[in-house]
Each structure stands twice: as structure tokens, then as C-alpha cells.
Tab-separated table of C-alpha atoms and ligand atoms in Angstrom:
chain	number	residue	atom	x	y	z
A	956	MET	CA	-90.782	47.834	261.439
A	957	PRO	CA	-93.006	49.791	259.041
A	958	ASP	CA	-96.518	48.471	258.563
A	959	LEU	CA	-97.437	47.218	255.133
A	960	SER	CA	-100.984	47.756	254.061
A	961	ARG	CA	-102.539	45.523	251.413
A	962	ARG	CA	-102.781	48.538	249.140
A	963	GLU	CA	-99.131	49.431	249.599
A	964	ALA	CA	-97.935	45.878	249.023
A	965	VAL	CA	-100.030	45.397	245.918
A	966	ALA	CA	-99.024	48.841	244.670
A	967	ALA	CA	-95.372	47.895	245.069
A	968	MET	CA	-95.987	44.718	243.102
A	969	THR	CA	-97.630	46.602	240.270
A	970	ALA	CA	-94.257	48.214	239.629
A	971	ILE	CA	-92.651	44.845	239.014
A	972	GLY	CA	-91.821	43.147	235.719
A	973	ALA	CA	-94.069	40.439	234.419
A	974	GLY	CA	-96.885	40.888	236.838
A	975	ALA	CA	-97.320	44.602	236.483
A	976	LEU	CA	-100.176	44.640	234.025
A	977	THR	CA	-101.635	41.457	235.400
A	978	VAL	CA	-101.974	42.764	238.912
A	979	SER	CA	-103.217	46.196	237.940
A	980	ALA	CA	-105.657	44.733	235.424
A	981	SER	CA	-107.040	42.394	238.047
A	982	ALA	CA	-107.323	45.161	240.616
A	983	GLY	CA	-109.276	47.235	238.129
A	984	SER	CA	-111.544	44.621	236.621
A	985	GLY	CA	-112.197	42.454	239.647
A	986	GLY	CA	-112.052	39.433	237.368
A	987	GLY	CA	-108.300	39.187	236.930
A	988	PHE	CA	-106.137	36.116	237.089
A	989	LEU	CA	-103.518	37.317	239.557
A	990	ASP	CA	-104.746	39.178	242.596
A	991	ALA	CA	-103.653	39.532	246.210
A	992	ASP	CA	-105.204	36.158	247.101
A	993	ALA	CA	-103.557	34.295	244.231
A	994	LEU	CA	-100.222	35.803	245.277
A	995	GLY	CA	-100.686	34.716	248.886
A	996	TRP	CA	-100.952	38.206	250.386
A	997	ASN	CA	-101.789	37.779	254.073
A	998	ALA	CA	-103.228	41.039	255.370
A	999	GLU	CA	-103.116	39.892	258.998
A	1000	LYS	CA	-99.420	39.085	258.905
A	1001	GLY	CA	-98.670	41.915	256.480
A	1002	LEU	CA	-96.624	39.733	254.180
A	1003	TYR	CA	-96.791	37.326	251.287
A	1004	VAL	CA	-97.120	33.616	252.101
A	1005	LEU	CA	-95.981	31.008	249.586
A	1006	PRO	CA	-99.137	29.610	247.943
A	1007	PRO	CA	-99.224	25.781	247.927
A	1008	LEU	CA	-98.849	23.903	244.655
A	1009	PRO	CA	-102.311	23.301	243.133
A	1010	TYR	CA	-101.472	19.576	242.663
A	1011	ALA	CA	-99.181	16.897	244.133
A	1012	TYR	CA	-95.402	17.205	243.713
A	1013	ASP	CA	-95.317	14.121	241.491
A	1014	ALA	CA	-98.448	15.026	239.486
A	1015	LEU	CA	-96.554	16.298	236.428
A	1016	GLU	CA	-94.379	13.203	236.024
A	1017	PRO	CA	-92.894	12.011	233.749
A	1018	HIS	CA	-92.529	15.502	232.234
A	1019	ILE	CA	-91.388	17.229	235.418
A	1020	ASP	CA	-90.113	15.005	238.221
A	1021	GLU	CA	-91.121	15.095	241.891
A	1022	ALA	CA	-87.674	16.021	243.256
A	1023	THR	CA	-87.405	19.004	240.911
A	1024	MET	CA	-90.889	20.202	241.862
A	1025	ARG	CA	-90.162	19.900	245.601
A	1026	ILE	CA	-86.914	21.849	245.418
A	1027	HIS	CA	-88.257	24.359	242.915
A	1028	HIS	CA	-91.417	25.186	244.874
A	1029	ASP	CA	-90.353	24.654	248.502
A	1030	LYS	CA	-86.850	26.130	248.233
A	1031	HIS	CA	-86.531	28.417	245.203
A	1032	HIS	CA	-90.017	29.922	245.117
A	1033	ALA	CA	-90.088	30.120	248.921
A	1034	GLY	CA	-86.825	32.063	248.752
A	1035	TYR	CA	-88.287	34.644	246.371
A	1036	VAL	CA	-91.263	35.143	248.692
A	1037	ARG	CA	-89.045	35.503	251.781
A	1038	LYS	CA	-86.774	38.033	250.079
A	1039	LEU	CA	-89.736	39.910	248.574
A	1040	ASN	CA	-91.166	40.382	252.072
A	1041	ALA	CA	-87.798	41.617	253.329
A	1042	ALA	CA	-87.530	44.049	250.409
A	1043	LEU	CA	-91.026	45.470	250.991
A	1044	VAL	CA	-90.169	46.127	254.646
A	1045	ALA	CA	-86.845	47.670	253.628
A	1046	MET	CA	-88.558	50.003	251.142
A	1047	GLY	CA	-90.565	51.340	254.107
A	1048	GLY	CA	-87.347	51.684	256.098
A	1049	LEU	CA	-85.839	53.746	253.303
A	1050	ARG	CA	-88.823	56.082	253.496
A	1051	ASP	CA	-88.825	56.491	257.284
A	1052	GLY	CA	-85.060	56.868	257.490
A	1053	SER	CA	-84.319	53.682	259.467
A	1054	ILE	CA	-82.395	52.364	256.456
A	1055	ASP	CA	-79.661	54.424	254.807
A	1056	LYS	CA	-80.777	55.910	251.465
A	1057	GLY	CA	-77.485	54.757	249.986
A	1058	LEU	CA	-79.031	51.276	249.948
A	1059	SER	CA	-81.955	52.344	247.723
A	1060	ASP	CA	-80.540	50.692	244.620
A	1061	HIS	CA	-79.885	47.425	246.430
A	1062	TRP	CA	-83.391	47.178	247.895
A	1063	ALA	CA	-85.124	48.337	244.726
A	1064	HIS	CA	-83.341	45.547	242.880
A	1065	GLU	CA	-84.262	43.030	245.587
A	1066	LEU	CA	-87.914	44.115	245.278
A	1067	SER	CA	-87.928	43.894	241.496
A	1068	PHE	CA	-86.057	40.586	241.277
A	1069	ASN	CA	-87.893	38.736	244.028
A	1070	GLY	CA	-91.281	40.258	243.248
A	1071	GLY	CA	-90.822	39.177	239.650
A	1072	GLY	CA	-89.742	35.732	240.832
A	1073	HIS	CA	-92.860	35.396	242.995
A	1074	ILE	CA	-95.222	36.498	240.218
A	1075	ASN	CA	-93.550	34.405	237.524
A	1076	HIS	CA	-93.607	31.210	239.600
A	1077	THR	CA	-97.203	31.759	240.705
A	1078	LEU	CA	-98.209	31.981	237.027
A	1079	PHE	CA	-95.971	29.000	236.194
A	1080	TRP	CA	-97.484	26.502	238.678
A	1081	THR	CA	-101.060	27.324	237.781
A	1082	GLY	CA	-100.221	27.354	234.085
A	1083	MET	CA	-99.560	23.608	234.312
A	1084	SER	CA	-101.872	20.725	235.132
A	1085	PRO	CA	-101.640	16.932	235.529
A	1086	THR	CA	-104.229	16.734	232.741
A	1087	GLY	CA	-102.504	19.395	230.633
A	1088	GLY	CA	-101.132	19.387	227.121
A	1089	GLY	CA	-102.884	19.179	223.782
A	1090	GLU	CA	-104.113	22.311	222.063
A	1091	PRO	CA	-106.457	25.073	223.210
A	1092	GLY	CA	-109.821	25.517	221.535
A	1093	GLY	CA	-112.172	28.456	221.621
A	1094	ASP	CA	-111.028	32.063	221.405
A	1095	LEU	CA	-107.435	31.311	222.339
A	1096	GLY	CA	-107.155	28.555	219.731
A	1097	LYS	CA	-108.523	30.922	217.098
A	1098	ALA	CA	-106.172	33.730	218.172
A	1099	ILE	CA	-103.153	31.405	218.050
A	1100	ASN	CA	-104.092	30.339	214.519
A	1101	ALA	CA	-104.625	33.948	213.452
A	1102	ASP	CA	-101.430	35.337	215.012
A	1103	PHE	CA	-98.993	32.456	214.463
A	1104	GLY	CA	-100.486	30.635	211.473
A	1105	SER	CA	-101.043	27.359	213.308
A	1106	PHE	CA	-100.672	25.769	216.728
A	1107	LYS	CA	-97.537	23.989	215.543
A	1108	ALA	CA	-95.981	27.268	214.391
A	1109	PHE	CA	-96.730	28.774	217.808
A	1110	ALA	CA	-95.335	25.755	219.695
A	1111	ASP	CA	-92.165	25.710	217.571
A	1112	GLN	CA	-91.527	29.404	218.154
A	1113	PHE	CA	-92.350	29.183	221.876
A	1114	LYS	CA	-89.864	26.323	222.378
A	1115	SER	CA	-87.254	27.998	220.192
A	1116	VAL	CA	-87.455	31.370	221.969
A	1117	ALA	CA	-87.468	29.777	225.446
A	1118	GLY	CA	-84.606	27.516	224.398
A	1119	SER	CA	-82.561	30.512	223.221
A	1120	VAL	CA	-82.418	32.268	226.613
A	1121	LYS	CA	-78.757	32.688	227.503
A	1122	GLY	CA	-78.287	31.883	231.171
A	1123	SER	CA	-81.390	32.046	233.359
A	1124	GLY	CA	-84.831	33.246	232.367
A	1125	TRP	CA	-88.277	32.515	231.000
A	1126	GLY	CA	-90.154	31.972	227.768
A	1127	TRP	CA	-93.575	33.630	227.498
A	1128	LEU	CA	-96.711	33.662	225.456
A	1129	ALA	CA	-98.119	37.145	226.065
A	1130	TYR	CA	-101.006	39.338	224.954
A	1131	GLU	CA	-100.033	42.674	223.499
A	1132	PRO	CA	-103.027	44.938	224.143
A	1133	MET	CA	-102.105	47.831	221.862
A	1134	ALA	CA	-102.020	45.651	218.752
A	1135	GLY	CA	-104.546	43.228	220.217
A	1136	ARG	CA	-102.429	40.216	219.346
A	1137	LEU	CA	-100.463	37.363	220.881
A	1138	ILE	CA	-96.682	37.326	220.844
A	1139	VAL	CA	-93.889	35.042	222.018
A	1140	THR	CA	-90.980	36.599	223.898
A	1141	HIS	CA	-88.401	35.826	226.549
A	1142	MET	CA	-87.201	37.326	229.793
A	1143	HIS	CA	-83.794	37.223	231.431
A	1144	ASN	CA	-83.584	36.340	235.118
A	1145	GLN	CA	-86.932	37.352	236.655
A	1146	GLU	CA	-87.668	40.723	235.099
A	1147	ASN	CA	-87.854	42.481	231.775
A	1148	GLY	CA	-89.016	45.957	230.868
A	1149	LEU	CA	-90.734	44.517	227.806
A	1150	PHE	CA	-93.678	43.597	229.998
A	1151	GLY	CA	-94.507	47.244	230.498
A	1152	GLY	CA	-96.920	46.736	227.613
A	1153	LEU	CA	-97.585	43.002	227.649
A	1154	VAL	CA	-99.875	40.755	229.639
A	1155	PRO	CA	-98.132	37.449	230.423
A	1156	LEU	CA	-100.336	34.424	229.659
A	1157	LEU	CA	-98.111	31.332	229.674
A	1158	GLY	CA	-94.599	31.183	231.070
A	1159	VAL	CA	-92.001	28.458	231.108
A	1160	ASP	CA	-89.115	28.611	233.586
A	1161	VAL	CA	-85.813	27.854	231.847
A	1162	TRP	CA	-83.541	28.451	234.837
A	1163	GLU	CA	-81.469	25.289	235.247
A	1164	HIS	CA	-83.148	24.616	238.624
A	1165	ALA	CA	-86.367	23.995	236.671
A	1166	TYR	CA	-85.042	20.966	234.782
A	1167	TYR	CA	-81.438	20.021	235.502
A	1168	LEU	CA	-82.053	17.111	237.912
A	1169	ASN	CA	-84.028	15.220	235.297
A	1170	TYR	CA	-82.912	16.636	231.952
A	1171	GLN	CA	-79.368	17.909	232.698
A	1172	ASN	CA	-78.297	20.078	229.718
A	1173	ARG	CA	-81.173	18.961	227.471
A	1174	ARG	CA	-83.333	22.087	227.753
A	1175	GLY	CA	-85.079	21.238	224.482
A	1176	ASP	CA	-86.277	17.908	225.894
A	1177	TYR	CA	-87.564	19.701	229.003
A	1178	LEU	CA	-89.461	22.164	226.792
A	1179	ALA	CA	-90.964	19.320	224.769
A	1180	GLY	CA	-92.098	17.729	228.048
A	1181	PHE	CA	-93.431	21.054	229.337
A	1182	MET	CA	-95.772	21.275	226.340
A	1183	ASN	CA	-97.549	18.181	227.743
A	1184	THR	CA	-98.288	19.956	231.021
A	1185	ILE	CA	-99.842	23.199	229.781
A	1186	ASN	CA	-103.127	23.992	231.496
A	1187	TRP	CA	-104.879	25.403	228.427
A	1188	PRO	CA	-108.229	26.070	230.150
A	1189	GLU	CA	-106.362	28.320	232.628
A	1190	ILE	CA	-104.387	30.047	229.867
A	1191	THR	CA	-107.635	30.572	227.948
A	1192	ARG	CA	-109.174	32.157	231.049
A	1193	ARG	CA	-106.196	34.526	231.356
A	1194	PHE	CA	-106.506	35.419	227.669
A	1195	ALA	CA	-110.179	36.312	228.084
A	1196	THR	CA	-109.319	38.473	231.098
A	1197	ALA	CA	-106.452	40.172	229.259
A	1198	LYS	CA	-108.707	41.055	226.345
A	1199	GLY	CA	-111.201	42.514	228.807
B	1011	LIG	MN1	-87.696	28.910	238.938
């Protein structure tokens, strides 16, 4: 089994969807919001370990129920981490010839999909808080007013864009460094080339596993509830980091 160094594992992750800029920015600045520790990289074991939830499973009720959080974190997110580790090992096997090169496309997709899933969920859990909701102040509040017109206009567009994802995916508030402004966008499944130029700040999971037990087909109600969980101090910290 090929050894995975921390550098190699983090380098592989920098090639992946949503987290690409985040991880590379944090590696460069030292003050980033998603680094090897946040992602549960265990250098001794040479693999990623599912980070625990930063609060109790029932802490986001009534907006997100305990059963959904348990299954989502302990089963779905754990699955992305397990398959990410397998894909990183397989990428080494492709290089050393122990895995047939004909499987390159399969393993590259496994790496991208599950690496994206791990990054997205890590940002998702810490982007919520039992004391969340309300509106951000400070620099982020000012930037939201400047770029969207008002907090309400931002919230309406965020819920509308996330609600419009066909099938499985994510809604995002992101920082676009070239224009130096905030934008709202969405992502299908776990990955989207759009994030080549964007820094993800706030994500909402709109896969059915994120809400179906409690909300069934009412994704809009789930999104309204999600707004009451947003950890704005954490999102504000990410914004400051993204702006450098
Ligand atoms: Mn999910």
C-alpha cells in the first residue's frame, strides 16, 4: 500500500471542487479556515478521520432534527471520508502500477466526489451553530448590503438558488476574489468547476438526506429553518480570511 504523506494528501485535496481555494489559501496564509487539522488529516495513520460534530446531535432542533444529524454525519459524511481515503490510496496504486491504469477515470472521480463531499460537509457543520441565525454585522454585513442590496435580498436569493438545485447538491455564498465581491451560486452533487475561482463561505446541503426525515419534500421549509442555524461569526471569520 503506497504511503501517503501529509503534503501529498493535502495536495490531492487542493485539486478538488469546493475546497480547492480554501485549502490552498489556508496552506499559504497559515490563518485559513480549512486546513489539514480541520479536515481530520491524521499523519500517523496516513488517512483522514471523520471530525466530530462541534455540537450535540440534537443541538440544532427544531430546525434540523437529531435523527437526520446522526445519519447525515455518522453515515453519509463518514462514507465520504472512507471512500476518499480509499481513492487516495488507489491514486498511489495507479502511479506505482499496482492498479490498472484503465481505472484512472474511476478513481479520479472517486477522489473528486468524495473529497468534495468531505470538504463540503466539514464546512457545513461548522457553518451552523445552536446559537446561530440572525444577521451578520461587521465587514460581512457591510459586504452583503453592498453586493446584494440588503440582507433580505441576499437571504431570498440564497434560498431560491439552493431551492432550485435539480436533484442533489448545495447552495453557496462564496467570495469571488477577482471582482472582490460576494456571490450566490449552487453546486450539483459534491463538485463544480465554478469553484476554481471562488472561495466557499457558507454552504447548505440540499441532498434529500439533509432534510427528508423531518421536512419530506418541503425543501423550502428546510431552507427557512437552516437560516436560523447559520453561524455568522464563523462565516465572518472565513470572509476575512478569504479577503486576505
Ligand atoms: Mn450531505
